[in-house]
Every structure is written in structure tokens, then in C-alpha cells.
XYZ file of N, CA and C in Angstrom:
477
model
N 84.377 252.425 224.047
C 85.403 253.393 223.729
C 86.742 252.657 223.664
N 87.504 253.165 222.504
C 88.719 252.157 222.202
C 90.467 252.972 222.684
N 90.878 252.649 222.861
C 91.997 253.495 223.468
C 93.126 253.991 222.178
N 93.169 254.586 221.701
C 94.310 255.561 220.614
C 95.568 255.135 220.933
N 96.303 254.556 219.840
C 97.655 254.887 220.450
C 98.778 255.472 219.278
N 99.317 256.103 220.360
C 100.278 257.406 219.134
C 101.400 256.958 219.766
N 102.661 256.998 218.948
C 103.432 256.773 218.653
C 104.659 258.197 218.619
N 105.314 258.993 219.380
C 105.749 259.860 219.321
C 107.561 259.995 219.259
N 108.194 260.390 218.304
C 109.573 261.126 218.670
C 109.742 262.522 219.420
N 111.011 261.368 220.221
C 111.399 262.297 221.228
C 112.507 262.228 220.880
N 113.941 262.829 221.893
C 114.842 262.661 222.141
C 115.403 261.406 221.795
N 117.023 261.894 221.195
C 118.056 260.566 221.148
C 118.378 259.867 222.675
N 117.739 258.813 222.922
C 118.003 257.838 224.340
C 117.910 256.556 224.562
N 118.732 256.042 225.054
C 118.949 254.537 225.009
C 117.917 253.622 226.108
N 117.599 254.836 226.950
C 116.945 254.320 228.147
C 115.772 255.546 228.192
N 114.976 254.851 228.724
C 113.442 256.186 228.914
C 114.330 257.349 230.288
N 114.993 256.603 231.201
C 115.229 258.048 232.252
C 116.516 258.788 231.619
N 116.785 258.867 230.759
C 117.540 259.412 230.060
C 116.880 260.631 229.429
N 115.373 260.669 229.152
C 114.943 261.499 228.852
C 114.264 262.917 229.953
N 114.877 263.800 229.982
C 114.811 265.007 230.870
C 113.774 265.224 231.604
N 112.544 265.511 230.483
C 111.156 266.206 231.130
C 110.631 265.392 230.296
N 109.486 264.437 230.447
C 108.730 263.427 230.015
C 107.557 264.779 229.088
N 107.133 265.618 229.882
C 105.776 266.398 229.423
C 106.561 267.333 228.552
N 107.996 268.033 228.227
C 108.044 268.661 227.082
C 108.749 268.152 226.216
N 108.882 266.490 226.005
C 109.375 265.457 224.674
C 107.788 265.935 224.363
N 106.856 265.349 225.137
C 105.564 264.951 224.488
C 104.969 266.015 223.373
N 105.410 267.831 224.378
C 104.709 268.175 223.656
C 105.479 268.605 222.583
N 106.672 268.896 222.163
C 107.703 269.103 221.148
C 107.500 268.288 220.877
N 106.977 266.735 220.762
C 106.693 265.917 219.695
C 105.594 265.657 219.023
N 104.582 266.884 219.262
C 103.417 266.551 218.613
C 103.405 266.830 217.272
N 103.739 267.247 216.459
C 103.973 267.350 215.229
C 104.909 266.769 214.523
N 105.559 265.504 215.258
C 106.062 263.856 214.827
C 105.807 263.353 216.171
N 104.360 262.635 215.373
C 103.463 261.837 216.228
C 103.137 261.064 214.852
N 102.454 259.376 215.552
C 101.524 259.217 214.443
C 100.561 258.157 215.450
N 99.300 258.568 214.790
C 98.278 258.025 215.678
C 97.376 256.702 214.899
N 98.126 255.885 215.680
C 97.720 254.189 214.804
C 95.951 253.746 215.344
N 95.423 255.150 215.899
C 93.872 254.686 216.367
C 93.842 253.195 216.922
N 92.712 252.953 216.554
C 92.891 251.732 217.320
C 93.042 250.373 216.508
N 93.948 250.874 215.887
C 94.322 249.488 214.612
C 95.845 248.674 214.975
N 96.287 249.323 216.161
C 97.702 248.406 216.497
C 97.334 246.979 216.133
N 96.744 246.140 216.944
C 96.398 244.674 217.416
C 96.489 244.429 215.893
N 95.149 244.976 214.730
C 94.926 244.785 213.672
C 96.420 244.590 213.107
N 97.395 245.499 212.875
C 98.637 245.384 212.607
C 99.606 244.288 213.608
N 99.782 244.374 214.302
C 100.159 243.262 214.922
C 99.719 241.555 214.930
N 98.440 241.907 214.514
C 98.255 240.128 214.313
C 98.775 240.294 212.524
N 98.970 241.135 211.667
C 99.326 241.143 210.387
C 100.717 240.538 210.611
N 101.388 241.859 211.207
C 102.778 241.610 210.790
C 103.770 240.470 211.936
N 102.585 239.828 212.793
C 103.131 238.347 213.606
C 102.711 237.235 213.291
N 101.674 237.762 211.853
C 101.154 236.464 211.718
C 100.549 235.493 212.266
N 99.610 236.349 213.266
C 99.421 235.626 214.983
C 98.251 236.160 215.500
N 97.058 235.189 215.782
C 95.822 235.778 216.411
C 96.022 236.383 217.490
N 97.327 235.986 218.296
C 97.291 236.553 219.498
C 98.781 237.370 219.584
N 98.721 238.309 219.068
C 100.391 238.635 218.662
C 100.713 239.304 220.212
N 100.316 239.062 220.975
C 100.634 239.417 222.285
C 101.364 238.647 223.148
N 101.262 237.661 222.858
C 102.881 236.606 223.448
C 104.037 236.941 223.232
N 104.071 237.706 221.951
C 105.856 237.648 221.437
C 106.190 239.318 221.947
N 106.265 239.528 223.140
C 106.693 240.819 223.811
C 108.062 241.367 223.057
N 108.645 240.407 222.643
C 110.271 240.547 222.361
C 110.248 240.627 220.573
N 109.607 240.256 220.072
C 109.989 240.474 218.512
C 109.424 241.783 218.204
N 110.500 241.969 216.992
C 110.638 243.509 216.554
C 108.933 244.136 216.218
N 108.841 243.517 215.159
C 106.676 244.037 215.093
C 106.132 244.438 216.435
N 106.174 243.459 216.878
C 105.605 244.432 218.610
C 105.805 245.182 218.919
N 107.339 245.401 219.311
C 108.148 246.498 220.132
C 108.007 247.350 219.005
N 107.899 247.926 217.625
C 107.581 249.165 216.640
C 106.246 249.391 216.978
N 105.354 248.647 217.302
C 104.198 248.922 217.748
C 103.773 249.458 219.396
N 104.502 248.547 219.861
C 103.765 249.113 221.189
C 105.083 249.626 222.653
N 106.181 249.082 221.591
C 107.559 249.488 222.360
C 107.653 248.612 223.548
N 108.538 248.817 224.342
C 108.812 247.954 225.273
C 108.442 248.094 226.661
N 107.561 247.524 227.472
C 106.422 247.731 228.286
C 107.320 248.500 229.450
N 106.953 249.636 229.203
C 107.164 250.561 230.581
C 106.360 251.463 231.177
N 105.170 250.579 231.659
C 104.078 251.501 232.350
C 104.288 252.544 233.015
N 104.153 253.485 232.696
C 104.410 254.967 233.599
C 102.842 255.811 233.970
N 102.390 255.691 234.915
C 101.579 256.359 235.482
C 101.732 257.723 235.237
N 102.083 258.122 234.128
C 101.433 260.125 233.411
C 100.555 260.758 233.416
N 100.582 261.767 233.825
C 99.260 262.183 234.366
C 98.467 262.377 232.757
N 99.194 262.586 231.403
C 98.202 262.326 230.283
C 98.701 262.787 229.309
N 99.528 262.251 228.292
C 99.108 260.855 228.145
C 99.443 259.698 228.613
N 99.090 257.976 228.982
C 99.451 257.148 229.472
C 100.427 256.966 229.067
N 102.166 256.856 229.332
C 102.845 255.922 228.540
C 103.150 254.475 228.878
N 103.061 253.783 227.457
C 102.706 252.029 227.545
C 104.498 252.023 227.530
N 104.761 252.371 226.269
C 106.128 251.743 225.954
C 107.374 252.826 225.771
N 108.414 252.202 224.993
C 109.570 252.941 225.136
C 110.061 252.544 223.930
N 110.971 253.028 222.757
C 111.889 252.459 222.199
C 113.201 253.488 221.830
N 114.137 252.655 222.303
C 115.849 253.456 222.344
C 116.069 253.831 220.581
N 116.903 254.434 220.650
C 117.176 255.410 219.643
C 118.088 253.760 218.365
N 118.797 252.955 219.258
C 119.182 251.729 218.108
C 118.051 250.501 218.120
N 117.253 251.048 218.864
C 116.017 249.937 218.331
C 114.874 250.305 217.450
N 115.228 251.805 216.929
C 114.280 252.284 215.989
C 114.792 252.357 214.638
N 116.646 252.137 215.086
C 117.030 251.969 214.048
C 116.913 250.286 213.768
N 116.935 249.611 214.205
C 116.592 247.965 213.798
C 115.213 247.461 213.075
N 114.241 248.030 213.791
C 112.865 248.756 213.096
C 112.923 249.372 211.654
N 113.671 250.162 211.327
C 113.634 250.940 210.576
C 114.357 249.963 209.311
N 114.950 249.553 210.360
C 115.579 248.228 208.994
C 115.481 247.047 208.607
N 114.172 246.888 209.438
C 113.210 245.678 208.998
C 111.992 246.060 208.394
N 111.358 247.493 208.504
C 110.243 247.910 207.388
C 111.544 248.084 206.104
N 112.476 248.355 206.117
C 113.172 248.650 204.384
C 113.238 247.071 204.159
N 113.821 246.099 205.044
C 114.173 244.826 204.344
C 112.723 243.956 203.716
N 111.677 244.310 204.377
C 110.790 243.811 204.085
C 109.714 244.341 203.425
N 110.163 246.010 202.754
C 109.948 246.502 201.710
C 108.220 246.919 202.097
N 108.102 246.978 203.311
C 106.801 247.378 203.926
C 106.063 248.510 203.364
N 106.898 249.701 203.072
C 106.891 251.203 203.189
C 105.794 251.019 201.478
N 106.214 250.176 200.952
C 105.783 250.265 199.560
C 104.101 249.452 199.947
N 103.193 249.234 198.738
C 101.724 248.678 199.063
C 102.026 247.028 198.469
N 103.125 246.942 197.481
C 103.340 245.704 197.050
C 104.114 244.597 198.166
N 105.044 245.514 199.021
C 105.838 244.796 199.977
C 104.738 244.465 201.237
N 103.724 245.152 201.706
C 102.735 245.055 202.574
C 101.774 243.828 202.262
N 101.250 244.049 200.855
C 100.966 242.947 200.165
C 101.723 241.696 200.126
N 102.386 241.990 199.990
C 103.080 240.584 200.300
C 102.882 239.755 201.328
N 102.974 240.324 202.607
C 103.166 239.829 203.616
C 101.479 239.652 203.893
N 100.398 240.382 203.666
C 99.301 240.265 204.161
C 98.786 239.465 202.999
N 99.274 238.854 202.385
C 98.574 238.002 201.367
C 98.802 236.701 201.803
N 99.944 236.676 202.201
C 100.629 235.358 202.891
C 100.141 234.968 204.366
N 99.445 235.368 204.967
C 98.887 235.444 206.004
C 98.103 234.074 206.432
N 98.341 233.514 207.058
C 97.447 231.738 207.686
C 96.229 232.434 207.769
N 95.118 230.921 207.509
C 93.885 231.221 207.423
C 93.306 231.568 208.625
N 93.774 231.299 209.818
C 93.222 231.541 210.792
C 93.234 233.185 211.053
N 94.582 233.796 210.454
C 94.517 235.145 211.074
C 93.993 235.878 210.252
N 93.793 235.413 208.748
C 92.479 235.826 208.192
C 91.233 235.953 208.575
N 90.783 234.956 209.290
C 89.706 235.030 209.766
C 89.505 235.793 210.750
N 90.670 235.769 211.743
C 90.554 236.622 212.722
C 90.522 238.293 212.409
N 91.062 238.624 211.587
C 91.145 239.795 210.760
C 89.480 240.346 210.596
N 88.645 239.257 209.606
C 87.193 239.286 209.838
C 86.623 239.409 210.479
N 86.986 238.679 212.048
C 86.179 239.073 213.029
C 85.988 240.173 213.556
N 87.444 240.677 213.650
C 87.271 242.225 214.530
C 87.305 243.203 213.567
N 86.579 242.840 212.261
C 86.177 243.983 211.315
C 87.689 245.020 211.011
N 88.637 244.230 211.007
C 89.748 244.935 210.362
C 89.558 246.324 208.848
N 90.166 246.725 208.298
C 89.380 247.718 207.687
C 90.442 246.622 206.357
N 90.048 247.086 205.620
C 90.860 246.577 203.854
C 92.478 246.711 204.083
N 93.157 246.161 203.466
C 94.443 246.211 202.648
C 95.014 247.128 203.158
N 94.211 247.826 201.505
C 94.598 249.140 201.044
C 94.418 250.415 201.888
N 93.327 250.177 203.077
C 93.125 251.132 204.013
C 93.980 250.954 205.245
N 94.125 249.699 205.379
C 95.200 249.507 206.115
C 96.606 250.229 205.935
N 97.031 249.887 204.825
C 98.117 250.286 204.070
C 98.521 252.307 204.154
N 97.036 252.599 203.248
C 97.292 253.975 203.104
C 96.903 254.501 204.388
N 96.213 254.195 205.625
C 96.133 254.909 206.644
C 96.903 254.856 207.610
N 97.662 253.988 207.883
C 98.529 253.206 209.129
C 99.660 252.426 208.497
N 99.934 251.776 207.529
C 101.332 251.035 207.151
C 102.244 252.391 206.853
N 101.875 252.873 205.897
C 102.600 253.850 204.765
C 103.271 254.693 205.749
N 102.167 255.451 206.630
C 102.350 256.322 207.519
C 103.334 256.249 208.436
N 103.222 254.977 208.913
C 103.974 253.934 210.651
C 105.246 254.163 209.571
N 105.478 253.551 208.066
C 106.663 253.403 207.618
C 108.393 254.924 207.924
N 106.907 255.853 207.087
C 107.605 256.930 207.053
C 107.963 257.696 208.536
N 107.059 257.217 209.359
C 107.514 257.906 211.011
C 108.873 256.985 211.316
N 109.311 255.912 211.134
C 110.452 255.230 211.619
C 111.553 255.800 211.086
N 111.161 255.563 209.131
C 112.222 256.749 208.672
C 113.068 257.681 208.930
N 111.555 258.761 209.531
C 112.138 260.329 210.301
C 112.944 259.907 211.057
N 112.019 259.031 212.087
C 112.690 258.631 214.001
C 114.184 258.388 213.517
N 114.541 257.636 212.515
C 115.775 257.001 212.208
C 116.985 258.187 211.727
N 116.435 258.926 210.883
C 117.170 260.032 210.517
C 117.511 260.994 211.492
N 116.552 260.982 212.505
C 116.490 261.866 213.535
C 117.103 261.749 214.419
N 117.720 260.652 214.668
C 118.490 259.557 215.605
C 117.679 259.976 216.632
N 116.473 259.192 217.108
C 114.904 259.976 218.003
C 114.922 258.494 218.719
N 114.513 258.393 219.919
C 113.768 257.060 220.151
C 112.335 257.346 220.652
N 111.567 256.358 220.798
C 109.794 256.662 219.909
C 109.150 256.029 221.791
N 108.236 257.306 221.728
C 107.131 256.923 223.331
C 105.855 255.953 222.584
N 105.458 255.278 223.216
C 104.439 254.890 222.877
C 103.514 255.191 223.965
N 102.205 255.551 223.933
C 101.251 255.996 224.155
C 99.827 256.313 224.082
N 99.151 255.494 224.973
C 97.740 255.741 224.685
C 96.977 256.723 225.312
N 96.119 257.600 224.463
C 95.189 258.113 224.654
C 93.427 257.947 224.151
């Protein structure tokens, strides 16, 4: 069994205790949520270019993915991470600079990819591109968007 992780807007906050009631962001944010199943890593070794994209705690791809490690013992859902309301905007302006949101700008970057994390891609049965793309890039793109317009900062969370 693989652990889900969703991605939710909440509240404008620079800091997670800034946010009031942890359980009614969550649930006022279920309908801007997006649930990256269990394809983070898959995306993360993409967009770090890195079999093990788990070293670089601090670069932006991570922290849009898994936010910034603030284990909170919730009674459900777990929250992993955190991201402040100007770090979703920095996010938000590195999927436009790097033209992610589109399948040609994604392409890009996953075409360019070292052979090793190709391979590694193979191993753990990554899904295609294009499924990548239309199920989880496109999607992840347009949730930063909102978050950004929304001036929102984003829970990360596994279930």
C-alpha cells in the first residue's frame, strides 16, 4: 500500500501556526486539493533530475512537492509539509519560467533527463510522458496558479 499525497490550499500564511484551526483549512480545502497519488518521487526525480531527489530538501521542485518538512502528528490527515503564501508564489514562478504548465515545456525538461534517471524512471514503472503530464504536471501546474491568485499557502499531506 502506497501513501497518497494531496496537496491542499489553505489560508494566506507565512508560517504553518499562523494558521487558526488546522482541521477546518483541511476541510474548506477540499475542493482545492490535488492528489499527486503516489507519483511525487516519480516527479521529483523528473524535475531534480536526480535518482535520489531527496537530498535537495531546499530546492524549489521539492518544497512544490512535498513542502517544507513539518511533521505534525494529525489525527488525519498526516501533515508532511508546509508552504508560505511567497513560496507558492516563487513556485508559481518557476512552473511559468519553465513553461511546465504547457506538454512542450514538460517535454522539454523530461527529454533532457540523464540516463541514469531514465532508467530509474523504468525501474519504478513510472507511467508515460504524456500521462505524467495530463494526470499530475498539468494539474500540479494549474493548482499553484489558483494557490498564487489566491494568495493561499499549500499543506502537504499524506493519506
Amino acid at each position: 500500500m502506497s501513501v497518497s499525497i494531496n496537496l491542499y490550499k489553505v489560508a494566506k500564511a507565512e508560517k504553518i501556526d499562523e494558521l487558526n484551526d488546522l482541521t477546518t483549512e483541511l476541510k474548506n480545502a477540499h475542493p482545492s486539493k490535488i492528489d499527486l497519488y503516489k507519483f511525487t518521487e516519480d516527479l521529483a526525480i523528473i524535475f531534480l533530475n536526480n535518482v535520489d531527489p531527496f537530498d535537495d530538501t531546499e530546492s524549489l521542485p521539492y518544497k512544490m512537492l512535498f513542502g517544507n518538512g513539518n511533521l505534525m502528528l494529525f489525527e488525519y490527515p498526516e501533515i508532511g509539509g508546509f508552504l508560505s503564501t511567497s513560496e507558492v508564489l516563487q513556485v508559481s514562478d518557476w512552473l511559468k519560467q519553465n513553461n511546465i504548465a504547457t506538454f512542450e515545456g514538460f517535454s522539454k525538461i523530461y527529454d533532457h533527463l540523464s540516463e541514469e534517471v531514465k532508467n530509474q524512471l523504468v525501474d519504478i514503472g513510472s507511467p508515460t510522458k504524456e500521462e505524467l503530464f495530463n494526470g499530475f504536471v498539468k494539474p500540479l501546474s494549474e493548482f499553484y496558479s489558483a494557490a498564487e491568485k489566491g494568495h493561499n499557502s499549500v499543506l502537504v499531506c499524506g493519506e
